[in-house]
PDB file of C-alpha atoms and ligand atoms in Angstrom:
ATOM      1  CA  UNK I1173      -3.634 -20.363 -14.194  1.00  0.00           C
ATOM      2  CA  UNK I1174      -0.338 -22.873 -13.449  1.00  0.00           C
ATOM      3  CA  UNK I1175       0.210 -23.636 -10.107  1.00  0.00           C
ATOM      4  CA  UNK I1176       3.260 -21.519  -8.587  1.00  0.00           C
ATOM      5  CA  UNK I1177       5.286 -23.464  -6.288  1.00  0.00           C
ATOM      6  CA  UNK I1178       7.823 -20.920  -5.929  1.00  0.00           C
ATOM      7  CA  UNK I1179       8.245 -19.323  -2.421  1.00  0.00           C
ATOM      8  CA  UNK I1180       8.220 -15.532  -1.719  1.00  0.00           C
ATOM      9  CA  UNK I1181      11.491 -14.120  -2.633  1.00  0.00           C
ATOM     10  CA  UNK I1182      13.363 -13.530   0.306  1.00  0.00           C
ATOM     11  CA  UNK I1183      15.036 -10.393  -0.673  1.00  0.00           C
ATOM     12  CA  UNK I1184      17.488 -10.163   2.415  1.00  0.00           C
ATOM     13  CA  UNK I1185      17.891  -7.242   4.673  1.00  0.00           C
ATOM     14  CA  UNK I1186      15.872  -4.241   3.308  1.00  0.00           C
ATOM     15  CA  UNK I1187      17.177  -0.782   3.318  1.00  0.00           C
ATOM     16  CA  UNK I1188      16.047   2.526   1.806  1.00  0.00           C
ATOM     17  CA  UNK I1189      17.739   2.082  -1.688  1.00  0.00           C
ATOM     18  CA  UNK I1190      16.381  -1.119  -1.748  1.00  0.00           C
ATOM     19  CA  UNK I1191      12.887  -0.179  -1.074  1.00  0.00           C
ATOM     20  CA  UNK I1192      12.732   2.526  -3.671  1.00  0.00           C
ATOM     21  CA  UNK I1193      13.908   0.229  -6.358  1.00  0.00           C
ATOM     22  CA  UNK I1194      11.732  -2.770  -5.328  1.00  0.00           C
ATOM     23  CA  UNK I1195       8.846  -1.405  -4.619  1.00  0.00           C
ATOM     24  CA  UNK I1196       8.861   2.143  -5.872  1.00  0.00           C
ATOM     25  CA  UNK I1197       5.415   1.641  -7.787  1.00  0.00           C
ATOM     26  CA  UNK I1198       2.088   0.062  -7.303  1.00  0.00           C
ATOM     27  CA  UNK I1199       2.725  -2.989  -9.456  1.00  0.00           C
ATOM     28  CA  UNK I1200       5.594  -3.984  -7.821  1.00  0.00           C
ATOM     29  CA  UNK I1201       4.009  -4.268  -4.470  1.00  0.00           C
ATOM     30  CA  UNK I1202       1.218  -5.977  -5.942  1.00  0.00           C
ATOM     31  CA  UNK I1203       3.540  -8.664  -7.057  1.00  0.00           C
ATOM     32  CA  UNK I1204       5.221  -8.967  -3.653  1.00  0.00           C
ATOM     33  CA  UNK I1205       1.824  -9.096  -1.963  1.00  0.00           C
ATOM     34  CA  UNK I1206       0.638 -11.893  -4.045  1.00  0.00           C
ATOM     35  CA  UNK I1207       3.347 -13.981  -3.484  1.00  0.00           C
ATOM     36  CA  UNK I1208       3.011 -13.636   0.236  1.00  0.00           C
ATOM     37  CA  UNK I1209      -0.829 -14.137   0.215  1.00  0.00           C
ATOM     38  CA  UNK I1210      -0.672 -17.046  -2.044  1.00  0.00           C
ATOM     39  CA  UNK I1211       2.696 -18.714  -1.974  1.00  0.00           C
ATOM     40  CA  UNK I1212       1.341 -21.574  -3.794  1.00  0.00           C
ATOM     41  CA  UNK I1213      -0.633 -19.698  -6.572  1.00  0.00           C
ATOM     42  CA  UNK I1214      -3.745 -17.526  -6.607  1.00  0.00           C
ATOM     43  CA  UNK I1215      -6.745 -19.009  -5.086  1.00  0.00           C
ATOM     44  CA  UNK I1216     -10.140 -17.853  -5.261  1.00  0.00           C
ATOM     45  CA  UNK I1217     -11.114 -15.859  -2.023  1.00  0.00           C
ATOM     46  CA  UNK I1218     -14.794 -17.287  -2.216  1.00  0.00           C
ATOM     47  CA  UNK I1219     -14.401 -20.927  -3.260  1.00  0.00           C
ATOM     48  CA  UNK I1220     -10.597 -21.546  -3.079  1.00  0.00           C
ATOM     49  CA  UNK I1221     -10.708 -22.784  -6.477  1.00  0.00           C
ATOM     50  CA  UNK I1222      -7.035 -22.330  -7.999  1.00  0.00           C
ATOM     51  CA  UNK I1223      -8.348 -21.775 -11.378  1.00  0.00           C
ATOM     52  CA  UNK I1224      -8.170 -18.191 -11.874  1.00  0.00           C
ATOM     53  CA  UNK I1225      -7.438 -15.892 -14.774  1.00  0.00           C
ATOM     54  CA  UNK I1226      -6.037 -12.345 -14.673  1.00  0.00           C
ATOM     55  CA  UNK I1227      -7.645  -9.201 -15.541  1.00  0.00           C
ATOM     56  CA  UNK I1228      -4.226  -7.132 -15.965  1.00  0.00           C
ATOM     57  CA  UNK I1229      -5.944  -3.870 -16.557  1.00  0.00           C
ATOM     58  CA  UNK I1230      -8.026  -3.792 -13.249  1.00  0.00           C
ATOM     59  CA  UNK I1231      -5.291  -5.629 -11.264  1.00  0.00           C
ATOM     60  CA  UNK I1232      -8.271  -8.102 -10.666  1.00  0.00           C
ATOM     61  CA  UNK I1233      -8.284 -11.701 -10.833  1.00  0.00           C
ATOM     62  CA  UNK I1234     -11.381 -13.604 -11.664  1.00  0.00           C
ATOM     63  CA  UNK I1235     -12.033 -17.185 -10.510  1.00  0.00           C
ATOM     64  CA  UNK I1236     -13.025 -19.375 -13.515  1.00  0.00           C
ATOM     65  CA  UNK I1237     -15.557 -21.605 -11.116  1.00  0.00           C
ATOM     66  CA  UNK I1238     -17.373 -19.348  -9.535  1.00  0.00           C
ATOM     67  CA  UNK I1239     -16.786 -16.040 -11.658  1.00  0.00           C
ATOM     68  CA  UNK I1240     -16.061 -14.151  -8.439  1.00  0.00           C
ATOM     69  CA  UNK I1241     -13.534 -11.154  -9.016  1.00  0.00           C
ATOM     70  CA  UNK I1242     -11.217 -10.199  -6.742  1.00  0.00           C
ATOM     71  CA  UNK I1243      -7.872  -8.421  -6.313  1.00  0.00           C
ATOM     72  CA  UNK I1244      -4.875  -9.013  -3.751  1.00  0.00           C
ATOM     73  CA  UNK I1245      -6.004  -6.698  -1.344  1.00  0.00           C
ATOM     74  CA  UNK I1246      -9.171  -7.907  -1.023  1.00  0.00           C
ATOM     75  CA  UNK I1247     -10.442  -8.090   2.344  1.00  0.00           C
ATOM     76  CA  UNK I1248      -7.084  -7.110   3.997  1.00  0.00           C
ATOM     77  CA  UNK I1249      -6.054  -4.073   5.662  1.00  0.00           C
ATOM     78  CA  UNK I1250      -4.935  -2.612   2.431  1.00  0.00           C
ATOM     79  CA  UNK I1251      -8.015  -2.462   0.770  1.00  0.00           C
ATOM     80  CA  UNK I1252     -10.333   0.464   1.843  1.00  0.00           C
ATOM     81  CA  UNK I1253      -7.281   2.962   1.719  1.00  0.00           C
ATOM     82  CA  UNK I1254      -6.603   5.325  -0.630  1.00  0.00           C
ATOM     83  CA  UNK I1255      -3.465   5.224  -0.004  1.00  0.00           C
ATOM     84  CA  UNK I1256      -1.175   3.975  -3.026  1.00  0.00           C
ATOM     85  CA  UNK I1257       0.770   0.742  -1.907  1.00  0.00           C
ATOM     86  CA  UNK I1258       4.206   2.088  -2.029  1.00  0.00           C
ATOM     87  CA  UNK I1259       3.639   4.612   0.818  1.00  0.00           C
ATOM     88  CA  UNK I1260       1.986   1.420   2.708  1.00  0.00           C
ATOM     89  CA  UNK I1261       5.160  -0.030   1.996  1.00  0.00           C
ATOM     90  CA  UNK I1262       7.412   3.137   3.002  1.00  0.00           C
ATOM     91  CA  UNK I1263       5.193   2.996   6.383  1.00  0.00           C
ATOM     92  CA  UNK I1264       5.891  -0.353   6.876  1.00  0.00           C
ATOM     93  CA  UNK I1265       9.473  -0.085   6.337  1.00  0.00           C
ATOM     94  CA  UNK I1266       9.962   3.169   8.587  1.00  0.00           C
ATOM     95  CA  UNK I1267       8.048   1.227  11.344  1.00  0.00           C
ATOM     96  CA  UNK I1268      10.397  -1.694  11.035  1.00  0.00           C
ATOM     97  CA  UNK I1269      13.340   0.072  10.874  1.00  0.00           C
ATOM     98  CA  UNK I1270      13.329   2.400  13.792  1.00  0.00           C
ATOM     99  CA  UNK I1271      14.219   0.494  16.849  1.00  0.00           C
ATOM    100  CA  UNK I1272      12.318   2.745  19.008  1.00  0.00           C
ATOM    101  CA  UNK I1273       9.299   2.926  16.734  1.00  0.00           C
ATOM    102  CA  UNK I1274       7.883   5.925  14.728  1.00  0.00           C
ATOM    103  CA  UNK I1275       5.098   8.375  15.752  1.00  0.00           C
ATOM    104  CA  UNK I1276       1.930   9.381  13.926  1.00  0.00           C
ATOM    105  CA  UNK I1277       3.795  12.999  13.375  1.00  0.00           C
ATOM    106  CA  UNK I1278       7.013  11.390  12.039  1.00  0.00           C
ATOM    107  CA  UNK I1279       5.333   9.126   9.487  1.00  0.00           C
ATOM    108  CA  UNK I1280       2.941  12.295   8.246  1.00  0.00           C
ATOM    109  CA  UNK I1281       6.099  14.186   7.673  1.00  0.00           C
ATOM    110  CA  UNK I1282       8.057  11.407   5.892  1.00  0.00           C
ATOM    111  CA  UNK I1283       5.194  10.174   3.678  1.00  0.00           C
ATOM    112  CA  UNK I1284       3.543  13.436   3.183  1.00  0.00           C
ATOM    113  CA  UNK I1285       0.191  12.237   4.229  1.00  0.00           C
ATOM    114  CA  UNK I1286      -2.580  14.316   6.467  1.00  0.00           C
ATOM    115  CA  UNK I1287      -2.170  13.478  10.017  1.00  0.00           C
ATOM    116  CA  UNK I1288      -5.022  11.128  10.372  1.00  0.00           C
ATOM    117  CA  UNK I1289      -4.054   8.990   7.725  1.00  0.00           C
ATOM    118  CA  UNK I1290      -0.524   8.943   9.327  1.00  0.00           C
ATOM    119  CA  UNK I1291      -2.068   7.916  12.643  1.00  0.00           C
ATOM    120  CA  UNK I1292      -4.512   5.448  11.027  1.00  0.00           C
ATOM    121  CA  UNK I1293      -1.578   3.585   9.529  1.00  0.00           C
ATOM    122  CA  UNK I1294       0.271   3.250  12.673  1.00  0.00           C
ATOM    123  CA  UNK I1295      -2.499   1.582  14.406  1.00  0.00           C
ATOM    124  CA  UNK I1296      -3.130  -0.572  11.413  1.00  0.00           C
ATOM    125  CA  UNK I1297       0.423  -1.796  11.361  1.00  0.00           C
ATOM    126  CA  UNK I1298       0.511  -2.116  15.158  1.00  0.00           C
ATOM    127  CA  UNK I1299      -2.877  -3.884  15.227  1.00  0.00           C
ATOM    128  CA  UNK I1300      -1.444  -6.542  12.767  1.00  0.00           C
ATOM    129  CA  UNK I1301       1.635  -7.146  14.229  1.00  0.00           C
ATOM    130  CA  UNK I1302      -0.190  -7.494  18.021  1.00  0.00           C
ATOM    131  CA  UNK I1303      -0.775 -11.353  17.800  1.00  0.00           C
ATOM    132  CA  UNK I1304       2.706 -11.852  17.923  1.00  0.00           C
ATOM    133  CA  UNK I1305       4.346 -15.015  19.191  1.00  0.00           C
ATOM    134  CA  UNK I1306       2.801 -16.377  22.116  1.00  0.00           C
ATOM    135  CA  UNK I1307       4.622 -19.871  22.334  1.00  0.00           C
ATOM    136  CA  UNK I1308       5.609 -20.229  26.093  1.00  0.00           C
ATOM    137  CA  UNK I1309       9.355 -18.908  27.379  1.00  0.00           C
ATOM    138  CA  UNK I1310      12.037 -21.707  27.764  1.00  0.00           C
ATOM    139  CA  UNK I1311      15.575 -21.925  29.340  1.00  0.00           C
ATOM    140  CA  UNK I1312      16.279 -18.622  31.712  1.00  0.00           C
ATOM    141  CA  UNK I1313      13.618 -16.223  31.964  1.00  0.00           C
ATOM    142  CA  UNK I1314      13.772 -13.105  33.968  1.00  0.00           C
ATOM    143  CA  UNK I1315      10.477 -11.519  35.175  1.00  0.00           C
ATOM    144  CA  UNK I1316      10.108  -8.004  36.413  1.00  0.00           C
ATOM    145  CA  UNK I1317       7.540  -5.133  36.656  1.00  0.00           C
ATOM    146  CA  UNK I1318       7.773  -1.414  35.939  1.00  0.00           C
ATOM    147  CA  UNK I1319       5.353   1.429  35.861  1.00  0.00           C
ATOM    148  CA  UNK I1320       4.692   3.693  32.888  1.00  0.00           C
ATOM    149  CA  UNK I1321       3.346   6.961  32.832  1.00  0.00           C
ATOM    150  CA  UNK I1322       3.929  10.504  34.311  1.00  0.00           C
ATOM    151  CA  UNK I1323       6.900  12.711  33.455  1.00  0.00           C
ATOM    152  CA  UNK I1324       9.707  10.816  32.071  1.00  0.00           C
ATOM    153  CA  UNK I1325      12.648  12.535  34.268  1.00  0.00           C
ATOM    154  CA  UNK I1326      10.387  11.364  37.463  1.00  0.00           C
ATOM    155  CA  UNK I1327      10.094   8.031  36.340  1.00  0.00           C
ATOM    156  CA  UNK I1328      13.318   6.619  37.760  1.00  0.00           C
ATOM    157  CA  UNK I1329      12.394   8.229  40.944  1.00  0.00           C
ATOM    158  CA  UNK I1330       9.029   6.937  40.675  1.00  0.00           C
ATOM    159  CA  UNK I1331      10.427   3.228  40.311  1.00  0.00           C
ATOM    160  CA  UNK I1332      12.584   3.492  42.859  1.00  0.00           C
ATOM    161  CA  UNK I1333       9.581   4.802  45.125  1.00  0.00           C
ATOM    162  CA  UNK I1334       7.493   1.746  44.271  1.00  0.00           C
ATOM    163  CA  UNK I1335      10.093  -0.767  45.189  1.00  0.00           C
ATOM    164  CA  UNK I1336      10.288   0.582  48.666  1.00  0.00           C
ATOM    165  CA  UNK I1337       6.247   1.207  49.217  1.00  0.00           C
ATOM    166  CA  UNK I1338       5.487  -2.154  47.471  1.00  0.00           C
ATOM    167  CA  UNK I1339       3.137  -0.354  45.004  1.00  0.00           C
ATOM    168  CA  UNK I1340       2.897   1.803  42.076  1.00  0.00           C
ATOM    169  CA  UNK I1341       2.455   5.537  42.191  1.00  0.00           C
ATOM    170  CA  UNK I1342      -1.116   6.330  41.181  1.00  0.00           C
ATOM    171  CA  UNK I1343      -2.242   7.493  37.655  1.00  0.00           C
ATOM    172  CA  UNK I1344       0.661   4.802  36.172  1.00  0.00           C
ATOM    173  CA  UNK I1345       0.008   1.453  34.478  1.00  0.00           C
ATOM    174  CA  UNK I1346       1.787  -1.347  35.704  1.00  0.00           C
ATOM    175  CA  UNK I1347       3.624  -3.530  33.124  1.00  0.00           C
ATOM    176  CA  UNK I1348       4.824  -6.835  33.755  1.00  0.00           C
ATOM    177  CA  UNK I1349       7.683  -8.325  31.753  1.00  0.00           C
ATOM    178  CA  UNK I1350       8.915 -12.089  31.170  1.00  0.00           C
ATOM    179  CA  UNK I1351      12.265 -12.128  28.997  1.00  0.00           C
ATOM    180  CA  UNK I1352      14.040 -15.303  27.750  1.00  0.00           C
ATOM    181  CA  UNK I1353      17.674 -14.789  27.840  1.00  0.00           C
ATOM    182  CA  UNK I1354      18.771 -14.944  24.222  1.00  0.00           C
ATOM    183  CA  UNK I1355      14.903 -15.291  23.191  1.00  0.00           C
ATOM    184  CA  UNK I1356      11.494 -13.296  22.890  1.00  0.00           C
ATOM    185  CA  UNK I1357       9.943 -10.793  25.564  1.00  0.00           C
ATOM    186  CA  UNK I1358       6.151 -11.128  26.686  1.00  0.00           C
ATOM    187  CA  UNK I1359       4.783  -8.026  28.082  1.00  0.00           C
ATOM    188  CA  UNK I1360       1.585  -7.105  29.849  1.00  0.00           C
ATOM    189  CA  UNK I1361      -0.489  -4.336  31.429  1.00  0.00           C
ATOM    190  CA  UNK I1362      -1.710  -5.621  34.802  1.00  0.00           C
ATOM    191  CA  UNK I1363      -3.917  -3.383  37.572  1.00  0.00           C
ATOM    192  CA  UNK I1364      -2.730  -5.363  40.595  1.00  0.00           C
ATOM    193  CA  UNK I1365       0.970  -6.444  41.651  1.00  0.00           C
ATOM    194  CA  UNK I1366      -0.219  -9.081  43.895  1.00  0.00           C
ATOM    195  CA  UNK I1367       0.941 -12.825  44.298  1.00  0.00           C
ATOM    196  CA  UNK I1368      -2.521 -14.047  41.834  1.00  0.00           C
ATOM    197  CA  UNK I1369      -1.638 -11.571  38.909  1.00  0.00           C
ATOM    198  CA  UNK I1370       1.950 -12.290  38.929  1.00  0.00           C
ATOM    199  CA  UNK I1371       1.840 -16.067  39.354  1.00  0.00           C
ATOM    200  CA  UNK I1372      -0.799 -16.231  36.497  1.00  0.00           C
ATOM    201  CA  UNK I1373       1.392 -14.119  34.189  1.00  0.00           C
ATOM    202  CA  UNK I1374       4.369 -16.452  34.565  1.00  0.00           C
ATOM    203  CA  UNK I1375       2.120 -19.652  34.237  1.00  0.00           C
ATOM    204  CA  UNK I1376       0.935 -17.799  30.949  1.00  0.00           C
ATOM    205  CA  UNK I1377       3.929 -17.114  29.537  1.00  0.00           C
ATOM    206  CA  UNK I1378       6.548 -19.418  30.734  1.00  0.00           C
ATOM    207  CA  UNK I1379       6.740 -23.132  29.569  1.00  0.00           C
ATOM    208  CA  UNK I1380       6.733 -25.354  32.982  1.00  0.00           C
ATOM    209  CA  UNK I1381       9.553 -26.660  31.529  1.00  0.00           C
ATOM    210  CA  UNK I1382      11.913 -23.393  31.507  1.00  0.00           C
ATOM    211  CA  UNK I1383      14.929 -24.165  33.871  1.00  0.00           C
ATOM    212  CA  UNK I1384      15.204 -20.975  35.888  1.00  0.00           C
ATOM    213  CA  UNK I1385      13.243 -17.889  36.117  1.00  0.00           C
ATOM    214  CA  UNK I1386      14.991 -14.895  37.863  1.00  0.00           C
ATOM    215  CA  UNK I1387      13.177 -12.237  39.843  1.00  0.00           C
ATOM    216  CA  UNK I1388      13.997  -9.647  42.636  1.00  0.00           C
ATOM    217  CA  UNK I1389      13.167 -10.594  45.834  1.00  0.00           C
ATOM    218  CA  UNK I1390       9.522  -9.086  46.038  1.00  0.00           C
ATOM    219  CA  UNK I1391       7.299 -11.504  48.264  1.00  0.00           C
ATOM    220  CA  UNK I1392       4.338 -11.644  45.694  1.00  0.00           C
ATOM    221  CA  UNK I1393       7.201 -14.067  43.506  1.00  0.00           C
ATOM    222  CA  UNK I1394       7.490 -16.801  46.258  1.00  0.00           C
ATOM    223  CA  UNK I1395       6.512 -20.151  45.272  1.00  0.00           C
ATOM    224  CA  UNK I1396       6.904 -20.184  41.333  1.00  0.00           C
ATOM    225  CA  UNK I1397       9.431 -22.841  41.489  1.00  0.00           C
ATOM    226  CA  UNK I1398       8.778 -26.544  41.049  1.00  0.00           C
ATOM    227  CA  UNK I1399      10.626 -29.817  40.491  1.00  0.00           C
ATOM    228  CA  UNK I1400      11.575 -28.485  36.815  1.00  0.00           C
ATOM    229  CA  UNK I1401      12.348 -25.118  37.229  1.00  0.00           C
ATOM    230  CA  UNK I1402      14.178 -22.950  39.886  1.00  0.00           C
ATOM    231  CA  UNK I1403      13.510 -19.532  41.111  1.00  0.00           C
ATOM    232  CA  UNK I1404      16.531 -17.546  41.874  1.00  0.00           C
ATOM    233  CA  UNK I1405      16.413 -14.069  43.024  1.00  0.00           C
ATOM    234  CA  UNK I1406      18.378 -10.837  43.782  1.00  0.00           C
ATOM    235  CA  UNK I1407      18.090  -8.495  46.659  1.00  0.00           C
ATOM    236  CA  UNK I1408      17.570  -5.073  45.201  1.00  0.00           C
ATOM    237  CA  UNK I1409      16.533  -3.668  48.641  1.00  0.00           C
ATOM    238  CA  UNK I1410      19.825  -4.716  49.666  1.00  0.00           C
ATOM    239  CA  UNK I1411      21.628  -3.226  46.834  1.00  0.00           C
ATOM    240  CA  UNK I1412      22.284  -6.489  45.312  1.00  0.00           C
ATOM    241  CA  UNK I1413      21.731  -6.444  41.787  1.00  0.00           C
ATOM    242  CA  UNK I1414      23.852  -9.113  40.238  1.00  0.00           C
ATOM    243  CA  UNK I1415      24.713 -12.503  41.929  1.00  0.00           C
ATOM    244  CA  UNK I1416      26.855 -14.674  39.190  1.00  0.00           C
ATOM    245  CA  UNK I1417      24.550 -14.904  36.571  1.00  0.00           C
ATOM    246  CA  UNK I1418      21.603 -14.388  38.414  1.00  0.00           C
ATOM    247  CA  UNK I1419      19.964 -10.897  37.343  1.00  0.00           C
ATOM    248  CA  UNK I1420      17.052  -9.052  36.010  1.00  0.00           C
ATOM    249  CA  UNK I1421      19.276  -6.498  33.659  1.00  0.00           C
ATOM    250  CA  UNK I1422      17.916  -7.983  30.609  1.00  0.00           C
ATOM    251  CA  UNK I1423      14.332  -7.151  31.702  1.00  0.00           C
ATOM    252  CA  UNK I1424      15.431  -3.606  33.137  1.00  0.00           C
ATOM    253  CA  UNK I1425      17.014  -2.766  29.512  1.00  0.00           C
ATOM    254  CA  UNK I1426      13.924  -3.834  28.051  1.00  0.00           C
ATOM    255  CA  UNK I1427      11.685  -1.493  30.112  1.00  0.00           C
ATOM    256  CA  UNK I1428      14.265   1.404  29.576  1.00  0.00           C
ATOM    257  CA  UNK I1429      14.168   0.512  25.695  1.00  0.00           C
ATOM    258  CA  UNK I1430      10.754   0.808  25.973  1.00  0.00           C
ATOM    259  CA  UNK I1431      10.364   3.861  28.133  1.00  0.00           C
ATOM    260  CA  UNK I1432      12.772   5.766  25.786  1.00  0.00           C
ATOM    261  CA  UNK I1433      10.732   4.520  22.866  1.00  0.00           C
ATOM    262  CA  UNK I1434       7.611   6.319  24.313  1.00  0.00           C
ATOM    263  CA  UNK I1435       9.532   9.291  25.269  1.00  0.00           C
ATOM    264  CA  UNK I1436      11.439   9.857  21.788  1.00  0.00           C
ATOM    265  CA  UNK I1437       8.342   8.602  19.295  1.00  0.00           C
ATOM    266  CA  UNK I1438       5.042   9.124  20.865  1.00  0.00           C
ATOM    267  CA  UNK I1439       5.467  11.359  23.669  1.00  0.00           C
ATOM    268  CA  UNK I1440       2.467  10.326  25.367  1.00  0.00           C
ATOM    269  CA  UNK I1441       0.408   6.894  25.184  1.00  0.00           C
ATOM    270  CA  UNK I1442      -3.121   6.854  26.245  1.00  0.00           C
ATOM    271  CA  UNK I1443      -3.447   3.837  28.733  1.00  0.00           C
ATOM    272  CA  UNK I1444      -6.016   2.397  26.513  1.00  0.00           C
ATOM    273  CA  UNK I1445      -3.585   1.902  23.769  1.00  0.00           C
ATOM    274  CA  UNK I1446      -0.388   1.087  25.565  1.00  0.00           C
ATOM    275  CA  UNK I1447      -1.232  -2.850  24.962  1.00  0.00           C
ATOM    276  CA  UNK I1448      -0.792  -2.339  21.531  1.00  0.00           C
ATOM    277  CA  UNK I1449       2.451  -0.328  21.671  1.00  0.00           C
ATOM    278  CA  UNK I1450       3.496  -3.068  24.052  1.00  0.00           C
ATOM    279  CA  UNK I1451       2.542  -5.760  21.441  1.00  0.00           C
ATOM    280  CA  UNK I1452       4.632  -3.714  18.552  1.00  0.00           C
ATOM    281  CA  UNK I1453       7.392  -3.368  20.836  1.00  0.00           C
ATOM    282  CA  UNK I1454       7.496  -6.965  21.633  1.00  0.00           C
ATOM    283  CA  UNK I1455       6.773  -7.674  18.066  1.00  0.00           C
ATOM    284  CA  UNK I1456       9.957  -5.733  17.316  1.00  0.00           C
ATOM    285  CA  UNK I1457      12.223  -6.644  20.091  1.00  0.00           C
ATOM    286  CA  UNK I1458      11.575 -10.522  19.203  1.00  0.00           C
ATOM    287  CA  UNK I1459      12.483  -9.647  15.637  1.00  0.00           C
ATOM    288  CA  UNK I1460      15.898  -7.805  16.492  1.00  0.00           C
ATOM    289  CA  UNK I1461      17.993 -10.023  14.704  1.00  0.00           C
ATOM    290  CA  UNK I1462      15.411 -10.982  11.817  1.00  0.00           C
ATOM    291  CA  UNK I1463      16.953  -9.815   8.737  1.00  0.00           C
ATOM    292  CA  UNK I1464      13.318 -10.515   7.159  1.00  0.00           C
ATOM    293  CA  UNK I1465      11.344  -7.995   9.486  1.00  0.00           C
ATOM    294  CA  UNK I1466      10.060  -6.204   6.637  1.00  0.00           C
ATOM    295  CA  UNK I1467       8.859  -9.051   4.856  1.00  0.00           C
ATOM    296  CA  UNK I1468       7.402 -10.593   7.702  1.00  0.00           C
ATOM    297  CA  UNK I1469       5.612  -7.713   8.595  1.00  0.00           C
ATOM    298  CA  UNK I1470       3.750  -7.067   5.200  1.00  0.00           C
ATOM    299  CA  UNK I1471       2.891 -10.882   5.677  1.00  0.00           C
ATOM    300  CA  UNK I1472       0.980 -10.278   8.785  1.00  0.00           C
ATOM    301  CA  UNK I1473      -0.702  -7.231   7.126  1.00  0.00           C
ATOM    302  CA  UNK I1474      -1.613  -9.036   4.190  1.00  0.00           C
ATOM    303  CA  UNK I1475      -2.970 -11.977   6.120  1.00  0.00           C
ATOM    304  CA  UNK I1476      -4.588  -9.844   8.945  1.00  0.00           C
ATOM    305  CA  UNK I1477      -8.425  -8.521   8.540  1.00  0.00           C
ATOM    306  CA  UNK I1478      -9.245  -4.881   8.084  1.00  0.00           C
ATOM    307  CA  UNK I1479      -9.162  -3.071  11.218  1.00  0.00           C
ATOM    308  CA  UNK I1480     -12.053  -0.420  10.694  1.00  0.00           C
ATOM    309  CA  UNK I1481     -11.356   3.079  11.389  1.00  0.00           C
ATOM    310  CA  UNK I1482     -14.603   3.827  13.009  1.00  0.00           C
ATOM    311  CA  UNK I1483     -13.873   0.994  15.188  1.00  0.00           C
ATOM    312  CA  UNK I1484     -10.568   2.583  16.423  1.00  0.00           C
ATOM    313  CA  UNK I1485     -11.862   6.264  16.484  1.00  0.00           C
ATOM    314  CA  UNK I1486     -14.822   4.597  18.500  1.00  0.00           C
ATOM    315  CA  UNK I1487     -11.936   3.217  21.112  1.00  0.00           C
ATOM    316  CA  UNK I1488     -10.021   6.579  21.137  1.00  0.00           C
ATOM    317  CA  UNK I1489     -13.526   8.592  22.270  1.00  0.00           C
ATOM    318  CA  UNK I1490     -14.522   5.849  24.859  1.00  0.00           C
TER     319      UNK I1490
HETATM  320 ZN1   ZN A1170     -14.562 -19.148  -7.064  1.00  0.00          ZN
END
């Protein structure tokens, strides 16, 4: 087969009509997956040879070098699924398009699939986007913590209480956030709200060359500055929330968006899966201005290994 150097066509911003037109059939979906998986032309998944023939009838390739037969979805997340590819594509579209995320129940209704299928799909897509960008944050970075869990209407009060008590209400998960102004977000679940944990999080997520780190006045943040990075704080306990451009409002905004997405789409989230939801949220947030999010998510899915259903269920039951 001739080597193809043509890159996967950026289709521009996706919308529902384009989705139906462009990816309404299994064949059309396969064509895009093929371009995403092998932008330089199909290669054998066993020996990497580019001498490949097509078996059109069965949607298979056969390697001229080693005789191996494979499909575009072989070894990927799409493979074992009995679901038609257009439904996969629709699920990806819906999860990308919805700013607050989409629940398994919504997906079940929209795609007309069993709840278990929808749930599995959500988790696979989340898992695939989980290894999102991990490059260190630069510029001006806000760092803050919040607590997730309990009744939504009490959440604000609980947030206030923990600021006064200096610790979180029991049964809640603490989430740390580092947000680069105008850039990406990093979110992580941690147990302890102490100096060691906060400093380790900051060192792990923020470049040593970042210009400024902004936090509230919480003691445990003290000492994070160095010769390259200033540490600026606002004193929330004295009702100071903004001083010039010093504030953690971007972080607060991200927390409230995340909390609304939990209440709106998921209703409840087990703490066990919280990391995965945070990853999905971060991915969506970091890509809020990316017109190719749909294509990029498919690219991650076709590049990621299959997440066994058994493994997920085991997680859930444990
Ligand atoms: Zn081969």
